[in-house]
Tab-separated table of C-alpha atoms and ligand atoms in Angstrom:
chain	number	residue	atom	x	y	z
C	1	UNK	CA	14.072	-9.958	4.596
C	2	UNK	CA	10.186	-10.392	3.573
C	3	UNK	CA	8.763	-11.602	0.305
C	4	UNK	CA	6.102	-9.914	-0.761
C	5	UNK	CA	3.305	-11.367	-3.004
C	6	UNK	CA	1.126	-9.276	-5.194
C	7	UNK	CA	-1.958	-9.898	-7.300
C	8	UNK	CA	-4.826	-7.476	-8.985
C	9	UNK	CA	-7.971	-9.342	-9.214
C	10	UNK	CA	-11.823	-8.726	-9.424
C	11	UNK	CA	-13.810	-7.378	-6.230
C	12	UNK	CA	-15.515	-10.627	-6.135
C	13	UNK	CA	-12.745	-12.593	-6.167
C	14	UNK	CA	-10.769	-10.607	-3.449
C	15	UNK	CA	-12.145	-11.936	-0.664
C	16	UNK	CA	-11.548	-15.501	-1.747
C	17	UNK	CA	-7.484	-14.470	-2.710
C	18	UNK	CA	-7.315	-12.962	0.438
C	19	UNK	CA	-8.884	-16.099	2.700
C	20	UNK	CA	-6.174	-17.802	0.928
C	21	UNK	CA	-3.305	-15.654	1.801
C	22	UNK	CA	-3.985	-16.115	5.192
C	23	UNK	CA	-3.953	-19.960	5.383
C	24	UNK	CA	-0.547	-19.883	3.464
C	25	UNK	CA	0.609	-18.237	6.753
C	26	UNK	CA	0.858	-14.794	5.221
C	27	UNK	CA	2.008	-12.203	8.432
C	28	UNK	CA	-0.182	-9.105	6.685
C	29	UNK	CA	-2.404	-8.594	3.607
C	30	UNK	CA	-3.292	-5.203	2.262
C	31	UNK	CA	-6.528	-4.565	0.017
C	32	UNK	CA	-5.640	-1.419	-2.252
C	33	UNK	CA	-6.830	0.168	-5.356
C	34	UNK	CA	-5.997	-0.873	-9.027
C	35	UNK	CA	-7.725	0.569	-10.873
C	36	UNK	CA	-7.648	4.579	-10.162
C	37	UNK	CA	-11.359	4.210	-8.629
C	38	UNK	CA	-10.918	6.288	-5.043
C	39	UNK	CA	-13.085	5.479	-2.637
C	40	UNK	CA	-13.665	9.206	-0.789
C	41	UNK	CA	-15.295	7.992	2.796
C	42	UNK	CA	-16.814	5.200	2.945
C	43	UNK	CA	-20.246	4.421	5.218
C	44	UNK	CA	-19.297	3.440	8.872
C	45	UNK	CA	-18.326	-0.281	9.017
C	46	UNK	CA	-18.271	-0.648	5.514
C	47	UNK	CA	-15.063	-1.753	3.496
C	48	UNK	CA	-16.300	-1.592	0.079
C	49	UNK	CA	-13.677	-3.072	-2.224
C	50	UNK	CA	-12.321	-1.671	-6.008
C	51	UNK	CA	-13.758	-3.297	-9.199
C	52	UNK	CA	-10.054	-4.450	-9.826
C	53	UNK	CA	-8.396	-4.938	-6.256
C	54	UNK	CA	-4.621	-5.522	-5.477
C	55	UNK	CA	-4.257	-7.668	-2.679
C	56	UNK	CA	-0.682	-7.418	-1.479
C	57	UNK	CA	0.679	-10.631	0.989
C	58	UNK	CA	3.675	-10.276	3.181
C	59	UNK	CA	5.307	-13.577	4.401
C	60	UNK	CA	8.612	-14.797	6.344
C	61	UNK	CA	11.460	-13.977	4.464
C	62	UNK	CA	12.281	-17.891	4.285
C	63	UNK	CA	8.764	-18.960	2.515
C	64	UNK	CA	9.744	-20.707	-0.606
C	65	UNK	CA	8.280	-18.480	-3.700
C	66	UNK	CA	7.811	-21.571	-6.217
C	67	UNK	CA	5.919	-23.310	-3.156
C	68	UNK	CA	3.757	-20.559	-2.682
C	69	UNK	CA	2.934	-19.703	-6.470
C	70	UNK	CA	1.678	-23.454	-7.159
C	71	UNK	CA	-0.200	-23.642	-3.717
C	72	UNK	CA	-1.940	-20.567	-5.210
C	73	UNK	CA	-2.425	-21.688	-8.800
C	74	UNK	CA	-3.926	-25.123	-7.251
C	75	UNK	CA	-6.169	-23.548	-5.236
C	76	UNK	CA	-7.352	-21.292	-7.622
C	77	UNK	CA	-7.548	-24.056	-10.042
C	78	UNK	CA	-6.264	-21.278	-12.405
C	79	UNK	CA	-1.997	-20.621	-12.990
C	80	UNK	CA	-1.634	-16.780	-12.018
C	81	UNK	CA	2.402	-16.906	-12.392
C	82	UNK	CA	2.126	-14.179	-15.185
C	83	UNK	CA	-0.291	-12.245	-12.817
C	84	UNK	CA	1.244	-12.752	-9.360
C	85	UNK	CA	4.317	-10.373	-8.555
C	86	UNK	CA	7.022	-11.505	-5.868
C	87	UNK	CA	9.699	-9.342	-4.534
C	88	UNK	CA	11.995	-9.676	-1.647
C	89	UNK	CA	11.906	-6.171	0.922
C	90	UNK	CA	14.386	-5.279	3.157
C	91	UNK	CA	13.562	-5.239	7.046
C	92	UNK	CA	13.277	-1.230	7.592
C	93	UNK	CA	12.649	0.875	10.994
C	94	UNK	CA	8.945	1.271	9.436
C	95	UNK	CA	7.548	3.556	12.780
C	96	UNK	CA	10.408	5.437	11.164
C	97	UNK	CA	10.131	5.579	7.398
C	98	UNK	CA	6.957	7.417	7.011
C	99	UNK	CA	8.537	10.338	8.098
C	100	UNK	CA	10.657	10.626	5.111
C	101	UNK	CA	7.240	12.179	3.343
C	102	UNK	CA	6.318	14.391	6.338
C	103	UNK	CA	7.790	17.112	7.464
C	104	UNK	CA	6.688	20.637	9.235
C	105	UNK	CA	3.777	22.173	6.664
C	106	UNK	CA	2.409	25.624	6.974
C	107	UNK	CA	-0.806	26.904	6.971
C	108	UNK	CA	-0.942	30.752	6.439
C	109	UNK	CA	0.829	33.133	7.896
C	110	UNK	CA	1.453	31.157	12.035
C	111	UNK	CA	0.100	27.997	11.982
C	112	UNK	CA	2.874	24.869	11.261
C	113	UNK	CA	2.032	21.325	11.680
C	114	UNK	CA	4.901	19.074	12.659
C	115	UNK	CA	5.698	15.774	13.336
C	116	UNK	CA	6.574	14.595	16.489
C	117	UNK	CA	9.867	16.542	17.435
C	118	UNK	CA	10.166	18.670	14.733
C	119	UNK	CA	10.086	22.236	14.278
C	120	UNK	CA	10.148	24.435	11.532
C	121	UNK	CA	12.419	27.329	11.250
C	122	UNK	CA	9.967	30.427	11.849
C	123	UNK	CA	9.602	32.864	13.883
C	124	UNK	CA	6.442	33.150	15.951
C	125	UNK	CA	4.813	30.056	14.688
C	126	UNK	CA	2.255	28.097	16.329
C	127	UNK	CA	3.079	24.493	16.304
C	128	UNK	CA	0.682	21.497	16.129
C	129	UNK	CA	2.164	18.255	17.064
C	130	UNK	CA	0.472	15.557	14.619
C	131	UNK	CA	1.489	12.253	13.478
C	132	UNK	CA	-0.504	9.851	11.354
C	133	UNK	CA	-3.103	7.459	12.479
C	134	UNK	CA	-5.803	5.707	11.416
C	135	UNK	CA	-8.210	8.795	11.410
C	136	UNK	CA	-8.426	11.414	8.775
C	137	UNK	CA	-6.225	14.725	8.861
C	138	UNK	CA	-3.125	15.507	8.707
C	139	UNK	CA	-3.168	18.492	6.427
C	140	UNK	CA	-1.490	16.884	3.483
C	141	UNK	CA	-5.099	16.610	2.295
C	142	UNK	CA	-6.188	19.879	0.130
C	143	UNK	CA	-9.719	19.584	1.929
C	144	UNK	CA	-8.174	20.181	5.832
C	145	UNK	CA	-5.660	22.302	4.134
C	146	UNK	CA	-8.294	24.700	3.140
C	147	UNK	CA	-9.780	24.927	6.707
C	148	UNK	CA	-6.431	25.083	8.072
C	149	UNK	CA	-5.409	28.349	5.982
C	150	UNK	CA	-9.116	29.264	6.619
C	151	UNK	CA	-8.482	29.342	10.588
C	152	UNK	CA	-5.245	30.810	10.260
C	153	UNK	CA	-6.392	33.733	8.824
C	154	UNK	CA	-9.109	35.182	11.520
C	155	UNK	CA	-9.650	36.420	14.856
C	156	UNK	CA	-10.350	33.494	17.148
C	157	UNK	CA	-10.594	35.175	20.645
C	158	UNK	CA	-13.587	34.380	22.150
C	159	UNK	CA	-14.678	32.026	19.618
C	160	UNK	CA	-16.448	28.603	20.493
C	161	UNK	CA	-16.499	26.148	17.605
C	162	UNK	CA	-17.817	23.069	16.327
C	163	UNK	CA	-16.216	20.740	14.333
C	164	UNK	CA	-18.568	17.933	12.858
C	165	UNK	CA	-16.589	15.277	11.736
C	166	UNK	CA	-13.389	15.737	13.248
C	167	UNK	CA	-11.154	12.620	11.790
C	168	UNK	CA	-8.367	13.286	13.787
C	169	UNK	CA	-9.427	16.523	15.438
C	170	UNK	CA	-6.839	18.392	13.552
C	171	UNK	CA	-8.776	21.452	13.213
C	172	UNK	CA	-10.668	21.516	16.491
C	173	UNK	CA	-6.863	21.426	17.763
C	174	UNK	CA	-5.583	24.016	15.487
C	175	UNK	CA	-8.704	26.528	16.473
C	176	UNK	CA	-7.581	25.728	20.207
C	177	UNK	CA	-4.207	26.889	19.615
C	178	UNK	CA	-4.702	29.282	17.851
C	179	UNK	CA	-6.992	31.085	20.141
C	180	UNK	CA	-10.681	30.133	20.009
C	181	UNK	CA	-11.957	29.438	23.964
C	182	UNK	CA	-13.687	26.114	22.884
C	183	UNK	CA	-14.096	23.947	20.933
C	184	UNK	CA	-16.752	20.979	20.593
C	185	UNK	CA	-15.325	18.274	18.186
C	186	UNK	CA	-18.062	15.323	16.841
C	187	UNK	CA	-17.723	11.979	14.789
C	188	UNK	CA	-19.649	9.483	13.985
C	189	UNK	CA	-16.542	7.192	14.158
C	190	UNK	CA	-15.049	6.241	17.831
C	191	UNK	CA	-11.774	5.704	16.550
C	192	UNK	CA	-11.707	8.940	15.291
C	193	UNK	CA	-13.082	10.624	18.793
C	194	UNK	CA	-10.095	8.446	20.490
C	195	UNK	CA	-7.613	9.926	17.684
C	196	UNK	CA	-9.230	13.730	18.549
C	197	UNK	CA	-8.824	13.027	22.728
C	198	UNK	CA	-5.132	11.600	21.998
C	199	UNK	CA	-4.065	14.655	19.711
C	200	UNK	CA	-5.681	17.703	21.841
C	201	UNK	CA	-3.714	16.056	25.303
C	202	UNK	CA	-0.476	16.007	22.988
C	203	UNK	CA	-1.026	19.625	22.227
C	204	UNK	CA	-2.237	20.468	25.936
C	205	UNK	CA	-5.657	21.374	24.591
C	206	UNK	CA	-7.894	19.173	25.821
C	207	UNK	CA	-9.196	20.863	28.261
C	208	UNK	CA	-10.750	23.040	26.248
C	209	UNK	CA	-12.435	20.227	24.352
C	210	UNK	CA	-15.237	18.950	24.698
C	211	UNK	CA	-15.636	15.603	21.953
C	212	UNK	CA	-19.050	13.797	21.359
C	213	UNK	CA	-21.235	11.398	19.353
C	214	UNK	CA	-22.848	13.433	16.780
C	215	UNK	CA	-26.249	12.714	19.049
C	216	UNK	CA	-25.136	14.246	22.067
C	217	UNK	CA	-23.842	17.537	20.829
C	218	UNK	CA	-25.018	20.497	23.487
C	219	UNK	CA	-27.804	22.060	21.711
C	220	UNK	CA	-25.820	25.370	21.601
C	221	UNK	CA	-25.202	27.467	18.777
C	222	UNK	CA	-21.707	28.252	18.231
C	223	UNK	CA	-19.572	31.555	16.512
C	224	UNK	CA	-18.035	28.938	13.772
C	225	UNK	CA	-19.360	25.646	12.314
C	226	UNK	CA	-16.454	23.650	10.800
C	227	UNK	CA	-17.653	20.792	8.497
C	228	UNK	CA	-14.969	18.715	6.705
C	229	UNK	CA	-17.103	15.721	5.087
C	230	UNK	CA	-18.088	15.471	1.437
C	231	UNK	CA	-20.697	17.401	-0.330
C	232	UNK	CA	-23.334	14.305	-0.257
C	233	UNK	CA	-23.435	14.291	3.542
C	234	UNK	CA	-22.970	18.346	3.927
C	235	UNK	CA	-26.236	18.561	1.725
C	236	UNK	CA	-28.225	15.588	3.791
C	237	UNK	CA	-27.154	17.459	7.326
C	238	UNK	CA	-27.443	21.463	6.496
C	239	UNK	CA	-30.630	22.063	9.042
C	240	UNK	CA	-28.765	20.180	11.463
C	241	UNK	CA	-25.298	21.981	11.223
C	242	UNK	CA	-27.153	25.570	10.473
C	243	UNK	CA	-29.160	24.974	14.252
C	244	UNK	CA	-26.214	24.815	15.870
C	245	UNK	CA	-24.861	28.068	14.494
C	246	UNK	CA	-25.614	31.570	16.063
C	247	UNK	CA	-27.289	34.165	14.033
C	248	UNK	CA	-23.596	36.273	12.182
C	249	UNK	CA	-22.373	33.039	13.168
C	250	UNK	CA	-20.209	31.306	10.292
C	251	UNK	CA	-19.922	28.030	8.791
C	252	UNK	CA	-17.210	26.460	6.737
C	253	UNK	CA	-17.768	23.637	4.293
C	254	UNK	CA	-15.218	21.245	3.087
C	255	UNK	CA	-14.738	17.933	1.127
C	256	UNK	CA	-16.738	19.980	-1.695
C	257	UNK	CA	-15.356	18.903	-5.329
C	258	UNK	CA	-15.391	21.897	-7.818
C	259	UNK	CA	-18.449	20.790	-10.026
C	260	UNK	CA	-20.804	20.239	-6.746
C	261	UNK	CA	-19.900	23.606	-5.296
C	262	UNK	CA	-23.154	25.184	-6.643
C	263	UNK	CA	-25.311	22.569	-5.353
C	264	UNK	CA	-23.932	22.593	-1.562
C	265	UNK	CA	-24.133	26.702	-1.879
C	266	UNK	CA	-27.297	26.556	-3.068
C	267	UNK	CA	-28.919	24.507	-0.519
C	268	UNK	CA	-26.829	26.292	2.612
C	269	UNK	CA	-28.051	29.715	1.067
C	270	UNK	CA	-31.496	29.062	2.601
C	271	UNK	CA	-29.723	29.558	6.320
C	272	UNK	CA	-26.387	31.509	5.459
C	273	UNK	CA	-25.272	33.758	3.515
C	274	UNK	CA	-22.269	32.282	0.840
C	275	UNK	CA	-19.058	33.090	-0.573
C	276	UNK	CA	-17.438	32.390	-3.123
C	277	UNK	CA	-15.764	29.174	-2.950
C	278	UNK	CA	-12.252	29.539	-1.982
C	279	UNK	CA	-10.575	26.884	-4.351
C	280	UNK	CA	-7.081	24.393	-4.170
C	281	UNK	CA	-6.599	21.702	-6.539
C	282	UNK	CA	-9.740	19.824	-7.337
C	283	UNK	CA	-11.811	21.103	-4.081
C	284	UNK	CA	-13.449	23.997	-2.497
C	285	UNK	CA	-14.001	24.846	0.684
C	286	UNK	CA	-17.380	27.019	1.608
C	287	UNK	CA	-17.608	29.830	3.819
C	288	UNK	CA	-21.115	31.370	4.970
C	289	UNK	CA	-22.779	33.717	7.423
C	290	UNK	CA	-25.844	32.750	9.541
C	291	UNK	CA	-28.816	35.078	8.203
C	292	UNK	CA	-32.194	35.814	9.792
J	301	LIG	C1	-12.715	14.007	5.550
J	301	LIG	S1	-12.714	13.565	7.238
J	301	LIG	C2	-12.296	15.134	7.965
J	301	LIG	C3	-11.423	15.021	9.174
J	301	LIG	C4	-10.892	16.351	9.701
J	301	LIG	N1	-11.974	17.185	10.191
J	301	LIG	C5	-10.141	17.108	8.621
J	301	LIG	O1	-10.547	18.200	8.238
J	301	LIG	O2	-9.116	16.590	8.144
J	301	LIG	C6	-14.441	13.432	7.570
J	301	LIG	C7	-14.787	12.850	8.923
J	301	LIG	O3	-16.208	12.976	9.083
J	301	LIG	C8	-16.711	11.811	9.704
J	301	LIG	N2	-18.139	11.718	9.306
J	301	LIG	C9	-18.645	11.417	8.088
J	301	LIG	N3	-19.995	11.458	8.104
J	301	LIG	C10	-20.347	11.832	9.368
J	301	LIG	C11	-21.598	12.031	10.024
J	301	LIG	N4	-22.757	11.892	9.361
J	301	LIG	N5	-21.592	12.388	11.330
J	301	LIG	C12	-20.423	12.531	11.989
J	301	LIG	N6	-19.198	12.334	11.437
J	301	LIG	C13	-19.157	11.983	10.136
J	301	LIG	C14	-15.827	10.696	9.201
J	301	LIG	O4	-15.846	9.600	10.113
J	301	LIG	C15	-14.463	11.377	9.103
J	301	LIG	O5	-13.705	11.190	10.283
């Protein structure tokens, strides 16, 4: 058994509930939203917080829950027993429980991704193995979904790709299997280049990947340009991504939101020629040809 403290409180205070947590011995202490504010991406090495956080405490099971609601209340000069929330959780198998919520998923007409060990029960489907880490990707996200279903649906023989921002390298892995020859994958985030390595050598496709920093990209230009980051950074970075695609190459934009589709077309119209977007719940993704 755990007990498990909770308490929503102002970004400024956070910091100050959470230094506190951790000298009452707490074992973990999440930071979470309360206040349906999402956060999309934040910069690199910043952990902005919510305007109301909920800091969530776990301690040993035999931690005395009157003893640790006055410690708070003194130290916070303040009595938060209406605000704080305790409950007791059960030890689970939690490498285990997540899986409960993920199962195989398709992606148009072959591709599947799958936990480790499963398989889903189709007939000439190309498996990804994928579990979730601490990078972006899995494909339960609409945004990767949409250049999943995207690079599902073409030719990829012969086919050298980028993809700039690769989280977790899910779709430089999923071009790889399903045919392209190469495939360059870029982040700005090491973790997530380390996530990429990890999940093209689990799906025996690292060797035909090739992952950078962003600044050390091969100044090639490449059949397909996949860019999965939000519209904000797509805008900032269009001569950059067009350079590296061939002329009749194509590029595909994601992390767009409905209402800033026009914008991100607009601006990528002066190097390719758009699409319509191609839309799934509140996002679009953006598909365009390299013009003269
Ligand atoms: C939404 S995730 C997409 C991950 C994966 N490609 C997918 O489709 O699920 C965006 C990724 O882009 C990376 N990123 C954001 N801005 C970047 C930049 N300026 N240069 C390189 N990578 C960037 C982030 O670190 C993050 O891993």
């Amino acid at each position: 058994m755990w007990l498990q403290l909770s308490l929503t409180t102002s970004k400024e205070q956070a910091p100050l509930i959470e230094a506190l947590f951790e000298n009452m011995g707490a074992l973990s202490i999440t930071l979470g939203d309360a206040g349906d504010e999402p956060i999309l991406e934040p910069g690199l090495n910043e952990t902005p917080l919510w305007q109301s956080t909920q800091i969530t405490a776990l301690f040993e099971g035999d931690s005395d829950p009157d003893n640790l609601r006055s410690c708070i209340n003194q130290s916070l000069n303040n009595d938060v027993s209406c605000q704080l929330k305790i409950e007791r959780l059960k030890d689970q198998a939690w490498e285990r429980t997540w899986l409960a919520d993920f199962h195989p998923m398709p992606f148009g007409q072959r591709l599947w991704v799958c936990p480790t060990g499963q398989r889903p029960k189709a007939n000439n489907a190309i498996i990804m193995e994928l579990d979730p880490g601490l990078a972006f990707g899995t494909g339960t996200h609409p945004t990767t979904a949409l250049c999943l279903k995207w690079l599902d649906s073409i030719d990829l023989k012969h086919q050298t790709i980028i993809d700039f921002g690769c989280g977790s390298g899910i779709l430089a892995v999923a071009a790889l299997l399903l045919g392209a020859e190469r495939a360059i994958a870029t982040d700005h985030d090491p973790q997530a280049r380390q996530a990429t390595l990890d999940n093209a050598k689990k799906n025996h496709v690292d060797a035909k990947l090739e992952i950078k920093e962003p600044h050390q990209i091969p100044s090639i230009q490449v059949d397909i340009l996949l860019a999965n980051i939000l519209a904000g950074t797509l805008i900032q970075l269009e001569s950059r991504l067009a350079s590296q695609v061939k002329l009749g190459g194509r590029i595909i934009l994601s992390g767009i939101l409905i209402a800033q589709a026009d914008e991100v077309s607009q601006v990528f119209n002066r190097h390719f020629e758009m699409q319509p977007p191609i839309i799934q719940a509140e996002w679009v993704a953006l598909e365009g040809t390299k013009k003269c």
